[in-house]
Amino acid sequence: MLAAMLLSSCGEYNKLLKSTDYEYKYEAAKNYFAKGKYSKSATLLNELITILKGTDKAEESLYMLGMSYYNQKDYQTAAQTFITYYNSYPRGTFAELARFHAGKGLCLDTPEARLDQSGTYKAIQELQMFLEYFPNSTKKSEAQNMIFELQDKLVQKELLSARLYYNLGNYMGNNFLSCVVTAQNALKDYPYTHYREDLSILILKSKYEMAIYSVEEKKGERYRETIDEYYAFVNEFPESKYLKEAEKIFKESKEIIKD
């Protein structure tokens, strides 16, 4: 019986694909969508959106196509469909949801931090546009949280770069200085990041290393800069997981200044 039902279902779907009754196809696409059969729904809607253009069903069919892709986790295609929707229907019934899901789809499609982050910037821009167009949306908090998460991903990328510079040390140049600049720029651009403590300890450690490797006439100044950086660090992170490491740097720097 199950096999017969499956065969019957497949046969019905194949007939739908060949049918020229677009009203029937549209209702079938909605039915598949309602039942969670998003692949079949998307296949039918892809054919229908051009045919239905200019009709009272065009707007709904385009949004439903976007959601079909979204629910299949094809976030990139979903986002592009939603963008097409709100560009075509800027005041449409689903404009708010289309803008939100365009941003969320791009957010869910962003790569891990070590990879190129151009997609992350695009997702942030899309979500910021959503908040600009719909500042009182019930999805405002969710959109803001996604933006914060995406910004942290950008900071994480900078943190990985700063760590790489630190680990390279003096190899083919002063990579400690590059570490300081990278970390400081990240803190300036994203002052409330979750990675603030990790970036700050890298700045302290790099300044200490620069003091160690400085020419003799600059050592005193560099160690004093290290001590100043230590005070700033412990003031902001008095219970830091890096506290022992920071205190060791401070103690050794003070000893050298004393000498």
XYZ file of C-alpha atoms in Angstrom:
259
model
C 0.000 0.000 0.000
C 2.834 2.378 0.899
C 4.597 1.637 -2.400
C 1.361 2.232 -4.278
C 0.859 5.557 -2.495
C 4.427 6.620 -3.285
C 4.051 5.677 -6.928
C 0.748 7.496 -7.062
C 2.342 10.560 -5.451
C 5.280 10.516 -7.891
C 2.914 10.077 -10.798
C 0.794 13.000 -9.685
C 3.863 15.229 -9.315
C 5.154 14.292 -12.770
C 1.755 15.199 -14.222
C 1.955 18.529 -12.449
C 5.335 19.271 -14.003
C 3.902 18.691 -17.488
C 0.626 20.479 -16.839
C -0.213 23.847 -18.416
C -2.920 24.507 -15.838
C -0.988 27.156 -13.945
C -3.744 27.820 -11.440
C -3.665 24.132 -10.509
C 0.129 24.207 -10.348
C 0.072 27.217 -8.057
C -2.345 25.592 -5.624
C -0.247 22.423 -5.700
C 2.909 24.446 -4.936
C 1.159 26.013 -1.940
C 0.026 22.596 -0.806
C 3.540 21.158 -1.052
C 4.871 24.176 0.842
C 2.301 23.721 3.623
C 3.290 20.054 3.942
C 6.992 20.899 4.159
C 7.837 19.488 0.740
C 9.957 22.498 -0.121
C 11.928 20.986 -2.990
C 8.757 20.205 -4.958
C 7.276 23.556 -4.037
C 10.395 25.389 -5.250
C 10.475 23.484 -8.534
C 6.887 24.460 -9.323
C 7.253 28.046 -8.128
C 10.396 28.573 -10.182
C 8.331 27.962 -13.292
C 5.381 29.992 -12.066
C 6.988 33.254 -10.924
C 7.505 34.449 -14.499
C 4.081 33.284 -15.643
C 2.342 34.830 -12.637
C 4.159 38.156 -12.924
C 1.653 40.989 -12.938
C -1.084 38.885 -11.326
C -2.369 38.967 -7.765
C -0.402 35.775 -7.053
C 3.001 37.053 -8.174
C 4.008 38.585 -4.848
C 3.077 35.596 -2.714
C 4.675 33.107 -5.127
C 8.032 34.934 -5.051
C 8.087 35.125 -1.255
C 7.041 31.484 -0.973
C 9.870 30.524 -3.339
C 12.342 32.322 -1.085
C 11.022 30.482 1.964
C 11.191 27.165 0.100
C 14.908 27.704 -0.492
C 15.380 28.973 3.046
C 13.724 25.909 4.581
C 15.968 23.676 2.474
C 18.967 25.526 3.959
C 19.942 26.930 0.564
C 20.499 30.261 2.266
C 22.384 32.018 -0.517
C 19.664 31.369 -3.117
C 16.983 32.204 -0.550
C 18.630 35.545 0.233
C 18.849 36.472 -3.438
C 15.170 35.569 -3.893
C 14.162 37.715 -0.914
C 16.245 40.609 -2.261
C 14.461 40.257 -5.600
C 11.151 40.280 -3.717
C 11.698 43.480 -1.746
C 13.184 45.247 -4.765
C 10.098 44.267 -6.768
C 7.627 44.921 -3.939
C 9.223 47.485 -1.571
C 5.879 47.947 0.209
C 4.651 44.413 -0.319
C 2.809 42.279 2.198
C 5.970 40.289 2.956
C 8.517 43.120 2.642
C 9.443 43.074 6.338
C 9.866 39.304 6.455
C 11.716 39.266 3.138
C 14.267 41.804 4.351
C 14.682 39.958 7.636
C 15.160 36.544 6.022
C 17.499 37.976 3.397
C 19.759 39.131 6.235
C 19.331 35.974 8.280
C 19.958 33.758 5.256
C 23.207 35.588 4.504
C 24.119 35.372 8.193
C 23.615 31.603 8.264
C 25.708 31.272 5.112
C 28.784 33.103 6.447
C 32.064 31.146 6.549
C 34.228 30.397 9.575
C 36.398 33.243 10.841
C 39.690 32.169 9.227
C 38.169 32.425 5.719
C 37.306 35.472 3.591
C 34.657 37.545 5.379
C 33.122 39.488 2.481
C 29.903 37.499 3.020
C 29.859 38.562 6.672
C 30.037 42.247 5.720
C 27.178 41.702 3.267
C 25.044 39.993 5.934
C 25.656 42.850 8.393
C 24.683 45.394 5.745
C 21.483 43.503 4.934
C 20.473 43.254 8.604
C 21.256 46.934 9.201
C 19.042 47.818 6.240
C 16.267 45.708 7.766
C 16.543 47.650 11.046
C 16.571 50.922 9.163
C 13.403 50.082 7.238
C 11.603 48.393 10.146
C 12.952 49.903 13.400
C 9.926 48.730 15.402
C 9.847 45.174 14.063
C 9.201 42.320 16.477
C 12.355 40.778 14.999
C 14.497 43.773 15.929
C 16.281 42.028 18.844
C 17.033 38.937 16.795
C 18.477 41.055 13.989
C 20.614 43.057 16.431
C 21.937 39.868 18.044
C 22.886 38.515 14.625
C 24.762 41.721 13.846
C 26.700 41.424 17.132
C 27.552 37.780 16.352
C 28.700 38.692 12.849
C 30.824 41.552 14.165
C 32.429 39.168 16.639
C 33.286 36.902 13.707
C 35.064 39.827 12.055
C 36.941 40.513 15.300
C 37.831 36.830 15.576
C 39.421 37.062 12.134
C 41.484 40.035 13.330
C 42.401 38.117 16.486
C 43.699 35.219 14.385
C 45.740 37.675 12.324
C 47.137 39.345 15.450
C 48.109 35.954 16.906
C 49.828 35.033 13.669
C 51.862 38.253 13.758
C 52.795 37.597 17.381
C 53.906 34.043 16.621
C 56.001 35.249 13.684
C 57.888 37.525 16.056
C 60.814 39.222 14.350
C 60.726 36.975 11.315
C 61.296 39.192 8.268
C 60.374 42.361 10.154
C 58.780 43.635 13.353
C 55.663 41.473 13.458
C 55.097 42.435 17.097
C 54.275 45.954 15.940
C 51.886 44.536 13.324
C 50.226 42.534 16.102
C 49.743 45.685 18.201
C 48.315 47.681 15.292
C 45.947 44.879 14.236
C 44.665 44.311 17.776
C 44.275 48.021 18.520
C 42.339 48.624 15.299
C 39.994 45.732 16.118
C 39.337 47.173 19.585
C 38.752 50.612 18.119
C 36.289 49.334 15.503
C 34.482 46.903 17.846
C 34.958 48.133 21.441
C 32.328 45.800 22.921
C 33.608 42.576 21.394
C 33.786 39.336 23.395
C 37.407 39.047 22.283
C 38.517 42.266 23.978
C 40.515 40.489 26.687
C 42.311 38.241 24.160
C 43.248 41.207 21.988
C 44.408 43.249 24.986
C 46.799 40.581 26.269
C 48.332 40.308 22.800
C 49.002 44.053 22.846
C 50.691 43.761 26.255
C 52.773 40.747 25.238
C 53.814 42.337 21.950
C 54.886 45.570 23.613
C 56.945 43.539 26.069
C 58.619 41.647 23.232
C 59.345 44.909 21.412
C 60.992 46.207 24.591
C 63.168 43.096 24.830
C 64.382 43.393 21.253
C 64.741 47.195 21.232
C 68.053 48.937 20.739
C 69.593 49.979 24.030
C 68.604 53.663 23.867
C 64.919 52.781 23.408
C 64.630 49.969 25.954
C 63.670 52.203 28.886
C 60.895 53.889 26.962
C 59.546 50.581 25.623
C 59.517 48.941 29.045
C 57.670 51.938 30.499
C 55.094 51.587 27.705
C 54.775 47.922 28.637
C 54.175 48.813 32.287
C 51.534 51.376 31.300
C 49.869 48.724 29.158
C 49.925 46.323 32.119
C 48.121 48.825 34.353
C 45.484 49.395 31.655
C 45.038 45.643 31.272
C 44.622 44.758 34.979
C 42.366 47.747 35.513
C 39.981 46.469 32.843
C 40.426 42.743 33.549
C 41.260 42.393 37.272
C 40.305 38.692 37.238
C 41.696 37.877 33.804
C 42.594 34.339 32.797
C 45.864 35.908 31.624
C 46.597 37.604 34.960
C 49.636 35.468 35.905
C 51.160 36.040 32.497
C 50.524 39.787 32.752
C 52.008 39.987 36.257
C 55.153 38.166 35.127
C 55.616 40.712 32.327
C 55.068 43.560 34.785
C 57.537 42.182 37.333
C 60.272 41.627 34.767
C 59.709 45.044 33.200
C 59.898 46.764 36.609
C 63.163 44.965 37.401
C 64.747 46.166 34.182
C 63.550 49.772 34.703
C 64.940 49.653 38.255
C 68.326 48.574 36.964
